[in-house]
Structures are given as structure tokens and as C-alpha cells.
Amino acid sequence: MGEPPTALTRLHGRRSEIADIKRALGESRLVTLTGFGGVGKTRIALHVAHELRRSFPGGVGWVELADLREPALLAQTVEDHLGIPEQPGRDPLSVLVEHLRDRRMLIVLDNCEHLLHGIARLTQELLKAAPDLRILATSRQSIGVPGEALLPIPPLPVPAEGASPEPGADAGCPSVALFCERAVGLSPGFRITPENQEAVAELCRKLEGIPLAIELAAAEVRVLSVPELLDRLDPRLQLLRHGVRTLPRRHRTMQATLDWSYDLCTPGERLLWARASVFAGWFSLRGAEAVCSDPRLPREEVFEAIAGLVDKSVLVRTETHGEIRFRLLEPLREHGHAALCQAGDGDLFRDRHLAWMCELSDLACAQWFGPSQEQWCVTFRLARADLRAAVEYALSRPDRREEALRLVGDPWFLWVTLFLREGRHWLDRVLAAAPQPGLRRAKALATVGFVAAGQGDTDAAAAYAEECLSLSAAGEHIEVSAYGAQVLGLATSLRSLERAGAVFERALALYESTDAYLDYVVCARVKLGLSLAFRGETDAAVEHLLHCRDLCERAGERWLHSYALTGLALVHEVRGDFEEAVTLVRRAIRTKQVFQDTLGLAMCLDLLAWIKSKTGAPTEAALLLGGASRLWESIGAPLFGAKHWLARRTDAEERGRQSIGGRAWASAFDEGARIPREQLLAVALGEKPSRPEEPSGALTRREQQVAELVADGLSNREIAERLVIAQRTAEGHVEKILAKLGFRSRSQIAAWIVEHGTSALLG
């Protein structure tokens, strides 16, 4: 779950606003904090989210929307922030509704103003479907749905005219306290003194208590005294307040402060501030050097400019996965972008940003089959907002369609490994916008075919692959034809094992005459090995799979290595060597956990369940199949819709039901579909028993009755009606049963009773 980020600074003077928000959330299910940029909406929402975590057992989710510009990805973005696995075959809104329906949860939607129409539709649907859901939004204007409670956020209180803080004291007035805290953070020797106390009070009054404006001003105490700072700021404030009559007074104050802060920057810092506005999210020093440098701002001076902007509180700094990254807050990004466009450089630096993302993609393609694979996954997860921004920009320019095709078509692993559903979205959009025949289009067609096959849409996958082959047949780029044949082989293998081998062999033969990256070749050979194993041709399958495994190990590649291990596990399962099969599939699962590879994990859980159904562990098999089913639902068609895969699953289910009975099987299956992924994988890896060993407490006669009715599938309301008790009493009995037995779900109660009888639960 995307929990609220940790606040790095104190919140000053917002006690009444926080109380009002909590009260409003108790009375309304949608509360929107409104106000202009820089007034503190996000900071207040963050504080409230942390304080309310115990009030929402379903969790508090934080969804940052400032980076999102594509309304079609709104529901999916909320899914991502809540940690819901991708479900490409399903409508994201339906997935969200299903996830939230029975949860008492608070979701914070931060920075909604640029997505109001989509936010309105989304919040209405979610609130209608999930009665215990509360939504707290921040926006510069109301979302505009029925039942919305609006809470305008005012600036901080400022010292009264004629009043000034006592020397050494700053807690009496929130705006002064904020100024002092930020000033001390950048200049540890700063204090309120008789010489500066009146200037501090006057500064806070002139900045009208606007938190962001105060923070920007406080950053300058490193080089200016407060009276000097006030002398420099006052003319700017007066000029804008009298010159821009169309803006409300406080908006003009904020604009004046931004202009003043911009003017106080060095020439290099101003250039970087404006140019960095083309980044949609967090960016690295390397990215800033690539995009923002030129003869006016040499590459070697970018670091100094970044350091200066961090010191001036213009850039926010964070460390993620061992790399330092930077970001402009939204009001500052907007100001920088306005300066960039005013200078006539908007398209120039968006072009450079697009070129940087293409360069990043090209480098990832070159290095994917190697030891830096995991780091590339991290890089693209962090750069997701910028990837979206680059594709959007390329689509907006007819002369940049080739770059759009390159950006979405070349890094096939990006979509298959990380963003399956989003990959289909962008590939479809780009292909529709760039219909002209060419090799770039051919490669993108093969990539969208690969994605479609992963979703179980095999007819579409085959059609895309055929079109790719048609476009590339006349060209000299055999590599693209090989890729098209590989994807056609994948689609064919999911429909007809007998025909797939020849198609894969054709792809491999084509690859032999090219300099294609090894990930393409190894991927094709692994898929061939899997199809041979399913056909029972295990010797041929082993030859291909061992070849792939060894290539991966020598190169330090792990993702395709895990698929080679999965194929070898399948071979051992077919041969009846179940112990080695379990060892191999567990090795594969551990790697797939690192990459968060939902598709690969679903395959492994299914395979492990088939093995368990043959080795006297039917309950564990049912639990694993239940979990696998949930993962398959999050991808598309179960087991890609392949009949030979589905037949193996059906056999495992029939063996399990015959062994422990239909009710116990169904109970364990349901439990597997319900438990968290981490717990499910712990069972698969043999790190946790698939069932609690023994219940830790005895039940009363009434609790025994309730447990039996739970096992019969009755709801709390139905149990109350059957026993003529209040529904709340029935709920209390179920909670006590779970606590006494050490269970977590109703299905565990049912399974225990089915397997052991009710007498085992009595004292």
C-alpha cells in the first residue's frame, strides 16, 4: 500500500484545521481541502493521514497525482499507489471497487485540480460501491460531486500590526515559528533578536502567512539579514500587487514571492529551475546533466546549480534505492515552466527530455540481459511519470512519432515485466497515431503482440505478429522478422503445441544471422523449451532450457533465468521427479519476488500446486491454486487461456477433491485466494505451514454452533437469524472464535471443522 510519506518537518499552527478535517471526515465521505498552490494543503493532509491510521483498519492510502497527465490512467494510478497487483484483463475501476468494497479505509488524493472530471467520476463510483471508504482530496478547486465537504485552507496566522515576537521566542505565532524553523535549518546560528524581531514580524505579514512563500524567504537568511531580506522583497510585492489586478491578493503575493526567489538565484540556478520543469517527477543528477546542460549551463555546472536550488528550498531532495533524486514542488514547477516558455525554450527542452528518455530506454535494452537488470527495474519504476510525459509529448508532435514508436516498442521487457496493462495502453495509442508502415512500427507491433499474449489475448497477439512479419518481410532487418516470428510462436504455443515448435525454430534460425540482443534469443528458446515440455518431449526441452540457464548464469541475468528454472521444474514434474521440481520452482519464485513478476509467480504457483496434488499434499495444492487464480485474474485469462495448461490444473483439482472432499478443497482454495501475497508465497517456499497446526483455545457450546454455521457458509446476518440473536452478537462470536483458534479468516474455521469435526473444538 502507498502509505503517507514521512513528514520531514513540523506542522505549525494548524490545530483548528486538523480538527475541522477530522470532524468533516466523520460526517462526509469526501472531504476536499481547497486553496491556491503553496498554502499548505498537502502538508496538512499528510499530517491528518498519519494521525488517522489507527481509525482505519483497512489502511490509509496516499495517492500523489501531480505527476499524472493522462486521465485514462487515473484508476490504474490509484491501484498502483494502493499496492493492488496489475489486472490487465479487467477494467481498473472494477478492480478498485472490488478491492475497496469491504474495507474501512481512507484514501488521500493529492493534487487533483488538473484531473477534476476523472476524479469526480472515480470518487463517485468508489464511494457508491464501498460504504466504509473515506476520501480526503487536495485541490485548488472543488471536485464537484454531491456530498463533497469543502474546507478552504487559509494561510497561517501572522503577527498583529505593531506586535513583534520576543527575542528567542517563535512559538507564539505559527508563521513566525515556520520562518524560524526553516531559517535555523539552513543557518543554524539564526535567532530572533531585538535587531531583527520587527523585521521578522513584518516579513510574515507581507507574505500574508503563505507557508511556501515563507519557506522560500527563510532560505535566504544564509546570505541576507532579515531587514535586508525585507528591503529586497518589499518592492517586488508592491509591484505585483498593484500590477496584476486579475489575481486575488494572496495569489499575487505568492506570484511575487516566486518571482523574487527566481531573481535571487544565480543565472545558472535560474536556467536549471526553468529547464528542470520538463521533468514530470523525480530526476537524477545524471538526468539533469543530460537534459538541462548546454553552453549557457555547462554540464559541470549543473551540480552546483542543483545544490544552490536545494539550499534555497526550490528543489526537494530524496534518496531512493541508493540514488539521490530531486523534484520541483508543483507551484515551483509551474513557475519554472512559465519562465521556460516565456524564453521560447519550451519545445526545445521537452525535445531534450524526450531524447533523454529514449537514450535511457536504449541503454536499458543494451544492458537488460546482464547483472544490472534489477537496477533497471528500479530506474523505470522511479521514472514512470517521465516515461509517460515523454510518450505524451511525442504523440503531440507529428514529427516525433518515430520516437514514440521507439520508446514503447523497443523495451519489450519494460511492459512484460513491470507495466503489462499500461504497456498495452501506450502501445495501442502510439500505433494508432503512427499508422505509416516501417520497421519501427513493425517492432512495436511485435511488442504489443507479446503483451497481448501475456494477457491471454492470443488471437490479437497472433494478428499483431503477422502484421509485424508482413511489414518486415521486405526489409533487410531480419532481427525484426525474428522478433515477429518469436511472438507468433508464443501465440501459437498457447493455442496449438503441435504447430508452435516449427514457428519457434524459424525465429531462432532468423536470430542466428543477426546481432540481436540475447534477451530476445533466450526468451524465444525458453518458450520453445516450455512448449516441448508440455508435449512430453522432455529431452529436447532440457537441452534448450539448460542452454538458456547457462547463458543467463554466465551473464548475471536473473529474470529469464527464473523462467528457464520454471521450465526445468516442469520437465521434472512431467518425469515424476517431484523433489527436484519443487526445488527448482522455489528458486524461480525467489527471483520472481525480486522483480514483482506477477505473471511468472502465477505460473510457478500453478506448477507447484500440480506437484503438491500428486505428492499427498492436497490441502496445500488447493491453497496454492486459489492464490494462483487470484494472480491470473490480475493478469488476464487464467493460464493464458491455453487448453493444455488448463487441463493440468483441472487434473490437479480433481485429484484434490477426491482426496479431501469438495468442501475442504473449496475452503482451502478460497483461503489461498484471500490471504496476502507475502503469506501465500511463504507457504509456497515452505517457510510457513499451509494451515495452523492446532487451535489454541476451546469454544463454548454457542461458539461451536456459530462455527458450524460459518462452515456451512452463512453470513453473520444469516447466523443471527438462525440462532435468533442480534447480528452484532453473531459478529462478536465470530471474532472470539478467530481469536481463540488463532485463525485469520472464516474459511480457516470452515476448513478445520471439515477436516477435524466440531468435537475437536470443544473443551
PDB file of C-alpha atoms in Angstrom, residues 63-317:
ATOM      1  CA  VAL A  63      -2.024   8.799  -3.960  1.00  0.00           C
ATOM      2  CA  GLU A  64       0.140  11.556  -5.464  1.00  0.00           C
ATOM      3  CA  LEU A  65      -1.411  12.837  -8.698  1.00  0.00           C
ATOM      4  CA  ALA A  66       0.725  15.877  -9.568  1.00  0.00           C
ATOM      5  CA  ASP A  67       2.831  13.764 -11.953  1.00  0.00           C
ATOM      6  CA  LEU A  68      -0.128  12.244 -13.803  1.00  0.00           C
ATOM      7  CA  ARG A  69      -1.239  13.919 -17.027  1.00  0.00           C
ATOM      8  CA  GLU A  70      -3.114  11.066 -18.730  1.00  0.00           C
ATOM      9  CA  PRO A  71      -6.710  10.861 -17.381  1.00  0.00           C
ATOM     10  CA  ALA A  72      -7.160   7.357 -18.797  1.00  0.00           C
ATOM     11  CA  LEU A  73      -4.551   6.107 -16.304  1.00  0.00           C
ATOM     12  CA  LEU A  74      -6.190   7.614 -13.212  1.00  0.00           C
ATOM     13  CA  ALA A  75      -7.809   4.461 -11.814  1.00  0.00           C
ATOM     14  CA  GLN A  76      -4.703   2.437 -12.577  1.00  0.00           C
ATOM     15  CA  THR A  77      -2.526   5.027 -10.823  1.00  0.00           C
ATOM     16  CA  VAL A  78      -4.673   4.746  -7.697  1.00  0.00           C
ATOM     17  CA  GLU A  79      -4.322   0.951  -7.925  1.00  0.00           C
ATOM     18  CA  ASP A  80      -0.545   1.270  -8.151  1.00  0.00           C
ATOM     19  CA  HIS A  81      -0.326   3.560  -5.120  1.00  0.00           C
ATOM     20  CA  LEU A  82      -2.546   1.228  -3.089  1.00  0.00           C
ATOM     21  CA  GLY A  83      -0.330  -1.730  -3.959  1.00  0.00           C
ATOM     22  CA  ILE A  84      -3.032  -3.625  -5.860  1.00  0.00           C
ATOM     23  CA  PRO A  85      -1.407  -6.005  -8.375  1.00  0.00           C
ATOM     24  CA  GLU A  86      -1.986  -5.149 -12.025  1.00  0.00           C
ATOM     25  CA  GLN A  87      -5.057  -6.816 -13.534  1.00  0.00           C
ATOM     26  CA  PRO A  88      -4.644  -6.089 -17.254  1.00  0.00           C
ATOM     27  CA  GLY A  89      -7.599  -8.125 -18.439  1.00  0.00           C
ATOM     28  CA  ARG A  90     -10.028  -6.139 -16.303  1.00  0.00           C
ATOM     29  CA  ASP A  91     -11.276  -2.579 -16.048  1.00  0.00           C
ATOM     30  CA  PRO A  92      -9.110  -0.832 -13.398  1.00  0.00           C
ATOM     31  CA  LEU A  93     -12.162   0.831 -11.868  1.00  0.00           C
ATOM     32  CA  SER A  94     -13.800  -2.569 -11.320  1.00  0.00           C
ATOM     33  CA  VAL A  95     -10.614  -3.837  -9.693  1.00  0.00           C
ATOM     34  CA  LEU A  96     -10.535  -0.848  -7.358  1.00  0.00           C
ATOM     35  CA  VAL A  97     -14.186  -1.317  -6.432  1.00  0.00           C
ATOM     36  CA  GLU A  98     -13.607  -4.982  -5.649  1.00  0.00           C
ATOM     37  CA  HIS A  99     -10.561  -4.194  -3.517  1.00  0.00           C
ATOM     38  CA  LEU A 100     -12.246  -1.432  -1.511  1.00  0.00           C
ATOM     39  CA  ARG A 101     -15.782  -2.786  -1.211  1.00  0.00           C
ATOM     40  CA  ASP A 102     -15.406  -4.344   2.246  1.00  0.00           C
ATOM     41  CA  ARG A 103     -12.595  -2.209   3.637  1.00  0.00           C
ATOM     42  CA  ARG A 104     -12.805   0.627   6.150  1.00  0.00           C
ATOM     43  CA  MET A 105     -10.170   2.763   4.560  1.00  0.00           C
ATOM     44  CA  LEU A 106      -9.032   6.344   3.989  1.00  0.00           C
ATOM     45  CA  ILE A 107      -7.567   7.350   0.614  1.00  0.00           C
ATOM     46  CA  VAL A 108      -5.825  10.699   0.201  1.00  0.00           C
ATOM     47  CA  LEU A 109      -5.844  12.039  -3.372  1.00  0.00           C
ATOM     48  CA  ASP A 110      -3.216  14.781  -3.502  1.00  0.00           C
ATOM     49  CA  ASN A 111      -3.157  17.451  -6.246  1.00  0.00           C
ATOM     50  CA  CYS A 112      -6.429  16.815  -8.088  1.00  0.00           C
ATOM     51  CA  GLU A 113      -7.031  20.128  -9.841  1.00  0.00           C
ATOM     52  CA  HIS A 114      -5.797  19.090 -13.307  1.00  0.00           C
ATOM     53  CA  LEU A 115      -7.881  15.878 -13.368  1.00  0.00           C
ATOM     54  CA  LEU A 116     -11.198  17.101 -11.971  1.00  0.00           C
ATOM     55  CA  HIS A 117     -13.539  15.326 -14.409  1.00  0.00           C
ATOM     56  CA  GLY A 118     -11.841  11.966 -13.937  1.00  0.00           C
ATOM     57  CA  ILE A 119     -11.536  12.446 -10.171  1.00  0.00           C
ATOM     58  CA  ALA A 120     -15.255  13.252  -9.928  1.00  0.00           C
ATOM     59  CA  ARG A 121     -16.230  10.065 -11.764  1.00  0.00           C
ATOM     60  CA  LEU A 122     -13.762   7.932  -9.821  1.00  0.00           C
ATOM     61  CA  THR A 123     -14.755   9.203  -6.369  1.00  0.00           C
ATOM     62  CA  GLN A 124     -18.464   8.798  -7.101  1.00  0.00           C
ATOM     63  CA  GLU A 125     -18.005   5.200  -8.234  1.00  0.00           C
ATOM     64  CA  LEU A 126     -15.782   4.245  -5.306  1.00  0.00           C
ATOM     65  CA  LEU A 127     -17.937   5.882  -2.642  1.00  0.00           C
ATOM     66  CA  LYS A 128     -21.065   4.295  -4.076  1.00  0.00           C
ATOM     67  CA  ALA A 129     -19.531   0.820  -4.037  1.00  0.00           C
ATOM     68  CA  ALA A 130     -17.540   0.966  -0.770  1.00  0.00           C
ATOM     69  CA  PRO A 131     -19.700   2.178   2.148  1.00  0.00           C
ATOM     70  CA  ASP A 132     -16.814   2.323   4.653  1.00  0.00           C
ATOM     71  CA  LEU A 133     -14.476   4.287   2.383  1.00  0.00           C
ATOM     72  CA  ARG A 134     -13.473   7.884   3.113  1.00  0.00           C
ATOM     73  CA  ILE A 135     -11.627  10.114   0.632  1.00  0.00           C
ATOM     74  CA  LEU A 136      -9.592  13.191   1.532  1.00  0.00           C
ATOM     75  CA  ALA A 137      -8.598  15.250  -1.514  1.00  0.00           C
ATOM     76  CA  THR A 138      -6.434  18.307  -2.025  1.00  0.00           C
ATOM     77  CA  SER A 139      -7.236  20.576  -4.959  1.00  0.00           C
ATOM     78  CA  ARG A 140      -7.142  24.209  -5.984  1.00  0.00           C
ATOM     79  CA  GLN A 141     -10.880  23.944  -6.604  1.00  0.00           C
ATOM     80  CA  SER A 142     -13.743  21.674  -5.623  1.00  0.00           C
ATOM     81  CA  ILE A 143     -14.166  18.301  -7.278  1.00  0.00           C
ATOM     82  CA  GLY A 144     -17.867  18.979  -7.692  1.00  0.00           C
ATOM     83  CA  VAL A 145     -19.664  15.800  -6.659  1.00  0.00           C
ATOM     84  CA  PRO A 146     -22.734  15.506  -4.430  1.00  0.00           C
ATOM     85  CA  GLY A 147     -21.927  15.177  -0.742  1.00  0.00           C
ATOM     86  CA  GLU A 148     -18.480  16.754  -1.041  1.00  0.00           C
ATOM     87  CA  ALA A 149     -17.433  18.780   2.010  1.00  0.00           C
ATOM     88  CA  LEU A 150     -15.186  21.720   1.141  1.00  0.00           C
ATOM     89  CA  LEU A 151     -12.646  23.028   3.624  1.00  0.00           C
ATOM     90  CA  PRO A 152     -10.729  26.070   2.334  1.00  0.00           C
ATOM     91  CA  ILE A 153      -7.234  26.147   3.816  1.00  0.00           C
ATOM     92  CA  PRO A 154      -6.242  29.654   4.908  1.00  0.00           C
ATOM     93  CA  PRO A 155      -2.668  30.909   5.218  1.00  0.00           C
ATOM     94  CA  LEU A 156      -1.001  30.811   8.629  1.00  0.00           C
ATOM     95  CA  PRO A 157      -1.800  33.494  11.236  1.00  0.00           C
ATOM     96  CA  VAL A 158       0.655  36.391  11.224  1.00  0.00           C
ATOM     97  CA  PRO A 159       1.692  38.833  13.977  1.00  0.00           C
ATOM     98  CA  ALA A 160      -0.774  41.638  14.555  1.00  0.00           C
ATOM     99  CA  GLU A 161       0.192  45.098  13.353  1.00  0.00           C
ATOM    100  CA  GLY A 162       2.503  46.665  15.886  1.00  0.00           C
ATOM    101  CA  ALA A 163       3.302  43.336  17.527  1.00  0.00           C
ATOM    102  CA  SER A 164       6.622  41.575  17.176  1.00  0.00           C
ATOM    103  CA  PRO A 165       7.931  38.298  18.600  1.00  0.00           C
ATOM    104  CA  GLU A 166      10.033  38.304  21.727  1.00  0.00           C
ATOM    105  CA  PRO A 167      13.748  37.713  21.183  1.00  0.00           C
ATOM    106  CA  GLY A 168      14.462  33.981  21.206  1.00  0.00           C
ATOM    107  CA  ALA A 169      10.770  33.073  21.047  1.00  0.00           C
ATOM    108  CA  ASP A 170       8.984  31.840  17.941  1.00  0.00           C
ATOM    109  CA  ALA A 171       6.177  29.583  19.110  1.00  0.00           C
ATOM    110  CA  GLY A 172       3.612  32.290  19.739  1.00  0.00           C
ATOM    111  CA  CYS A 173       2.782  32.840  16.066  1.00  0.00           C
ATOM    112  CA  PRO A 174       2.697  29.954  13.538  1.00  0.00           C
ATOM    113  CA  SER A 175       4.046  31.952  10.592  1.00  0.00           C
ATOM    114  CA  VAL A 176       6.977  33.187  12.695  1.00  0.00           C
ATOM    115  CA  ALA A 177       7.566  29.665  14.025  1.00  0.00           C
ATOM    116  CA  LEU A 178       7.695  28.309  10.470  1.00  0.00           C
ATOM    117  CA  PHE A 179      10.096  31.033   9.342  1.00  0.00           C
ATOM    118  CA  CYS A 180      12.411  30.397  12.282  1.00  0.00           C
ATOM    119  CA  GLU A 181      12.397  26.619  11.861  1.00  0.00           C
ATOM    120  CA  ARG A 182      13.336  26.835   8.166  1.00  0.00           C
ATOM    121  CA  ALA A 183      15.881  29.590   8.777  1.00  0.00           C
ATOM    122  CA  VAL A 184      17.609  27.615  11.548  1.00  0.00           C
ATOM    123  CA  GLY A 185      17.634  24.533   9.341  1.00  0.00           C
ATOM    124  CA  LEU A 186      19.693  26.380   6.735  1.00  0.00           C
ATOM    125  CA  SER A 187      21.583  28.733   9.035  1.00  0.00           C
ATOM    126  CA  PRO A 188      21.937  27.051  12.453  1.00  0.00           C
ATOM    127  CA  GLY A 189      23.025  30.274  14.163  1.00  0.00           C
ATOM    128  CA  PHE A 190      19.838  32.157  13.310  1.00  0.00           C
ATOM    129  CA  ARG A 191      17.832  33.544  16.229  1.00  0.00           C
ATOM    130  CA  ILE A 192      15.158  36.191  16.774  1.00  0.00           C
ATOM    131  CA  THR A 193      16.964  39.180  18.286  1.00  0.00           C
ATOM    132  CA  PRO A 194      15.977  42.744  19.238  1.00  0.00           C
ATOM    133  CA  GLU A 195      17.571  43.832  15.979  1.00  0.00           C
ATOM    134  CA  ASN A 196      15.514  41.561  13.689  1.00  0.00           C
ATOM    135  CA  GLN A 197      12.287  40.851  15.605  1.00  0.00           C
ATOM    136  CA  GLU A 198      10.241  43.622  13.994  1.00  0.00           C
ATOM    137  CA  ALA A 199      11.574  42.712  10.544  1.00  0.00           C
ATOM    138  CA  VAL A 200      10.564  39.041  11.060  1.00  0.00           C
ATOM    139  CA  ALA A 201       7.041  40.069  12.042  1.00  0.00           C
ATOM    140  CA  GLU A 202       6.752  42.483   9.116  1.00  0.00           C
ATOM    141  CA  LEU A 203       8.071  39.860   6.693  1.00  0.00           C
ATOM    142  CA  CYS A 204       5.462  37.309   7.795  1.00  0.00           C
ATOM    143  CA  ARG A 205       2.739  39.959   7.456  1.00  0.00           C
ATOM    144  CA  LYS A 206       3.869  40.980   3.977  1.00  0.00           C
ATOM    145  CA  LEU A 207       3.989  37.321   2.882  1.00  0.00           C
ATOM    146  CA  GLU A 208       0.459  37.020   4.320  1.00  0.00           C
ATOM    147  CA  GLY A 209       1.239  33.797   6.168  1.00  0.00           C
ATOM    148  CA  ILE A 210       1.630  31.729   2.964  1.00  0.00           C
ATOM    149  CA  PRO A 211       3.770  28.725   4.004  1.00  0.00           C
ATOM    150  CA  LEU A 212       5.640  28.185   0.723  1.00  0.00           C
ATOM    151  CA  ALA A 213       6.399  31.907   0.424  1.00  0.00           C
ATOM    152  CA  ILE A 214       7.731  31.965   3.997  1.00  0.00           C
ATOM    153  CA  GLU A 215       9.921  28.919   3.367  1.00  0.00           C
ATOM    154  CA  LEU A 216      11.405  30.463   0.227  1.00  0.00           C
ATOM    155  CA  ALA A 217      12.147  33.679   2.095  1.00  0.00           C
ATOM    156  CA  ALA A 218      13.663  31.823   5.061  1.00  0.00           C
ATOM    157  CA  ALA A 219      16.105  30.088   2.728  1.00  0.00           C
ATOM    158  CA  GLU A 220      17.798  33.438   2.076  1.00  0.00           C
ATOM    159  CA  VAL A 221      18.947  34.049   5.672  1.00  0.00           C
ATOM    160  CA  ARG A 222      22.178  32.295   4.715  1.00  0.00           C
ATOM    161  CA  VAL A 223      23.251  35.419   2.795  1.00  0.00           C
ATOM    162  CA  LEU A 224      20.897  38.211   3.902  1.00  0.00           C
ATOM    163  CA  SER A 225      19.842  39.559   7.277  1.00  0.00           C
ATOM    164  CA  VAL A 226      16.081  39.695   7.809  1.00  0.00           C
ATOM    165  CA  PRO A 227      15.926  43.515   7.402  1.00  0.00           C
ATOM    166  CA  GLU A 228      17.932  43.191   4.159  1.00  0.00           C
ATOM    167  CA  LEU A 229      15.679  40.399   3.005  1.00  0.00           C
ATOM    168  CA  LEU A 230      12.618  42.537   3.694  1.00  0.00           C
ATOM    169  CA  ASP A 231      14.107  45.518   1.852  1.00  0.00           C
ATOM    170  CA  ARG A 232      14.662  43.399  -1.264  1.00  0.00           C
ATOM    171  CA  LEU A 233      11.289  41.658  -1.142  1.00  0.00           C
ATOM    172  CA  ASP A 234       9.029  44.650  -0.460  1.00  0.00           C
ATOM    173  CA  PRO A 235       9.364  46.381  -3.873  1.00  0.00           C
ATOM    174  CA  ARG A 236       8.561  43.130  -5.680  1.00  0.00           C
ATOM    175  CA  LEU A 237       5.451  42.592  -3.576  1.00  0.00           C
ATOM    176  CA  GLN A 238       4.220  46.140  -4.138  1.00  0.00           C
ATOM    177  CA  LEU A 239       4.834  45.938  -7.882  1.00  0.00           C
ATOM    178  CA  LEU A 240       2.856  42.733  -8.395  1.00  0.00           C
ATOM    179  CA  ARG A 241       0.042  43.626  -6.038  1.00  0.00           C
ATOM    180  CA  HIS A 242      -0.656  46.775  -7.987  1.00  0.00           C
ATOM    181  CA  GLY A 243       0.143  45.388 -11.415  1.00  0.00           C
ATOM    182  CA  VAL A 244      -1.856  42.121 -11.671  1.00  0.00           C
ATOM    183  CA  ARG A 245      -5.412  43.044 -10.764  1.00  0.00           C
ATOM    184  CA  THR A 246      -6.920  39.836 -12.181  1.00  0.00           C
ATOM    185  CA  LEU A 247      -5.403  37.697  -9.416  1.00  0.00           C
ATOM    186  CA  PRO A 248      -6.665  37.582  -5.819  1.00  0.00           C
ATOM    187  CA  ARG A 249      -4.328  39.390  -3.427  1.00  0.00           C
ATOM    188  CA  ARG A 250      -2.793  36.277  -1.877  1.00  0.00           C
ATOM    189  CA  HIS A 251      -2.241  34.706  -5.295  1.00  0.00           C
ATOM    190  CA  ARG A 252      -0.383  37.859  -6.257  1.00  0.00           C
ATOM    191  CA  THR A 253       1.711  37.603  -3.090  1.00  0.00           C
ATOM    192  CA  MET A 254       2.654  34.032  -3.971  1.00  0.00           C
ATOM    193  CA  GLN A 255       3.483  35.031  -7.535  1.00  0.00           C
ATOM    194  CA  ALA A 256       5.601  37.918  -6.288  1.00  0.00           C
ATOM    195  CA  THR A 257       7.490  35.633  -3.918  1.00  0.00           C
ATOM    196  CA  LEU A 258       8.207  33.127  -6.666  1.00  0.00           C
ATOM    197  CA  ASP A 259       9.434  35.871  -8.998  1.00  0.00           C
ATOM    198  CA  TRP A 260      11.572  37.310  -6.216  1.00  0.00           C
ATOM    199  CA  SER A 261      13.045  33.890  -5.363  1.00  0.00           C
ATOM    200  CA  TYR A 262      13.723  33.299  -9.049  1.00  0.00           C
ATOM    201  CA  ASP A 263      15.515  36.645  -9.354  1.00  0.00           C
ATOM    202  CA  LEU A 264      17.659  35.899  -6.281  1.00  0.00           C
ATOM    203  CA  CYS A 265      19.001  32.758  -7.949  1.00  0.00           C
ATOM    204  CA  THR A 266      22.266  32.792  -9.864  1.00  0.00           C
ATOM    205  CA  PRO A 267      21.958  32.712 -13.664  1.00  0.00           C
ATOM    206  CA  GLY A 268      22.777  29.001 -13.644  1.00  0.00           C
ATOM    207  CA  GLU A 269      20.191  28.262 -10.953  1.00  0.00           C
ATOM    208  CA  ARG A 270      17.522  30.165 -12.901  1.00  0.00           C
ATOM    209  CA  LEU A 271      18.295  28.200 -16.051  1.00  0.00           C
ATOM    210  CA  LEU A 272      18.144  24.907 -14.181  1.00  0.00           C
ATOM    211  CA  TRP A 273      14.893  25.844 -12.390  1.00  0.00           C
ATOM    212  CA  ALA A 274      13.209  26.576 -15.714  1.00  0.00           C
ATOM    213  CA  ARG A 275      14.668  23.645 -17.617  1.00  0.00           C
ATOM    214  CA  ALA A 276      14.079  21.076 -14.868  1.00  0.00           C
ATOM    215  CA  SER A 277      10.362  21.854 -15.130  1.00  0.00           C
ATOM    216  CA  VAL A 278      10.204  19.453 -18.107  1.00  0.00           C
ATOM    217  CA  PHE A 279      10.721  16.554 -15.677  1.00  0.00           C
ATOM    218  CA  ALA A 280       7.350  15.207 -14.566  1.00  0.00           C
ATOM    219  CA  GLY A 281       8.623  13.529 -11.403  1.00  0.00           C
ATOM    220  CA  TRP A 282      11.858  12.821  -9.539  1.00  0.00           C
ATOM    221  CA  PHE A 283      15.051  13.190 -11.573  1.00  0.00           C
ATOM    222  CA  SER A 284      18.687  12.289 -11.019  1.00  0.00           C
ATOM    223  CA  LEU A 285      21.792  14.420 -11.368  1.00  0.00           C
ATOM    224  CA  ARG A 286      22.650  12.436 -14.495  1.00  0.00           C
ATOM    225  CA  GLY A 287      19.233  13.195 -15.964  1.00  0.00           C
ATOM    226  CA  ALA A 288      19.557  16.900 -15.172  1.00  0.00           C
ATOM    227  CA  GLU A 289      23.012  16.998 -16.779  1.00  0.00           C
ATOM    228  CA  ALA A 290      21.709  15.324 -19.923  1.00  0.00           C
ATOM    229  CA  VAL A 291      18.552  17.409 -20.328  1.00  0.00           C
ATOM    230  CA  CYS A 292      19.403  20.820 -18.872  1.00  0.00           C
ATOM    231  CA  SER A 293      23.020  21.484 -19.844  1.00  0.00           C
ATOM    232  CA  ASP A 294      24.194  23.476 -22.867  1.00  0.00           C
ATOM    233  CA  PRO A 295      26.846  26.174 -23.483  1.00  0.00           C
ATOM    234  CA  ARG A 296      24.902  28.583 -21.211  1.00  0.00           C
ATOM    235  CA  LEU A 297      24.769  25.957 -18.440  1.00  0.00           C
ATOM    236  CA  PRO A 298      27.742  23.614 -18.924  1.00  0.00           C
ATOM    237  CA  ARG A 299      27.359  20.051 -17.661  1.00  0.00           C
ATOM    238  CA  GLU A 300      29.992  20.570 -14.966  1.00  0.00           C
ATOM    239  CA  GLU A 301      27.955  23.461 -13.505  1.00  0.00           C
ATOM    240  CA  VAL A 302      24.673  21.558 -13.196  1.00  0.00           C
ATOM    241  CA  PHE A 303      25.621  20.040  -9.846  1.00  0.00           C
ATOM    242  CA  GLU A 304      26.382  23.462  -8.382  1.00  0.00           C
ATOM    243  CA  ALA A 305      23.045  24.800  -9.659  1.00  0.00           C
ATOM    244  CA  ILE A 306      21.186  21.861  -8.136  1.00  0.00           C
ATOM    245  CA  ALA A 307      22.934  22.340  -4.800  1.00  0.00           C
ATOM    246  CA  GLY A 308      22.001  26.019  -4.836  1.00  0.00           C
ATOM    247  CA  LEU A 309      18.339  25.288  -5.569  1.00  0.00           C
ATOM    248  CA  VAL A 310      18.238  22.686  -2.778  1.00  0.00           C
ATOM    249  CA  ASP A 311      19.676  25.275  -0.382  1.00  0.00           C
ATOM    250  CA  LYS A 312      17.023  27.771  -1.493  1.00  0.00           C
ATOM    251  CA  SER A 313      14.230  25.212  -0.894  1.00  0.00           C
ATOM    252  CA  VAL A 314      13.341  25.265  -4.595  1.00  0.00           C
ATOM    253  CA  LEU A 315      14.282  21.620  -5.135  1.00  0.00           C
ATOM    254  CA  VAL A 316      13.256  18.801  -2.813  1.00  0.00           C
ATOM    255  CA  ARG A 317      15.870  16.089  -2.318  1.00  0.00           C
TER     256      ARG A 317
END
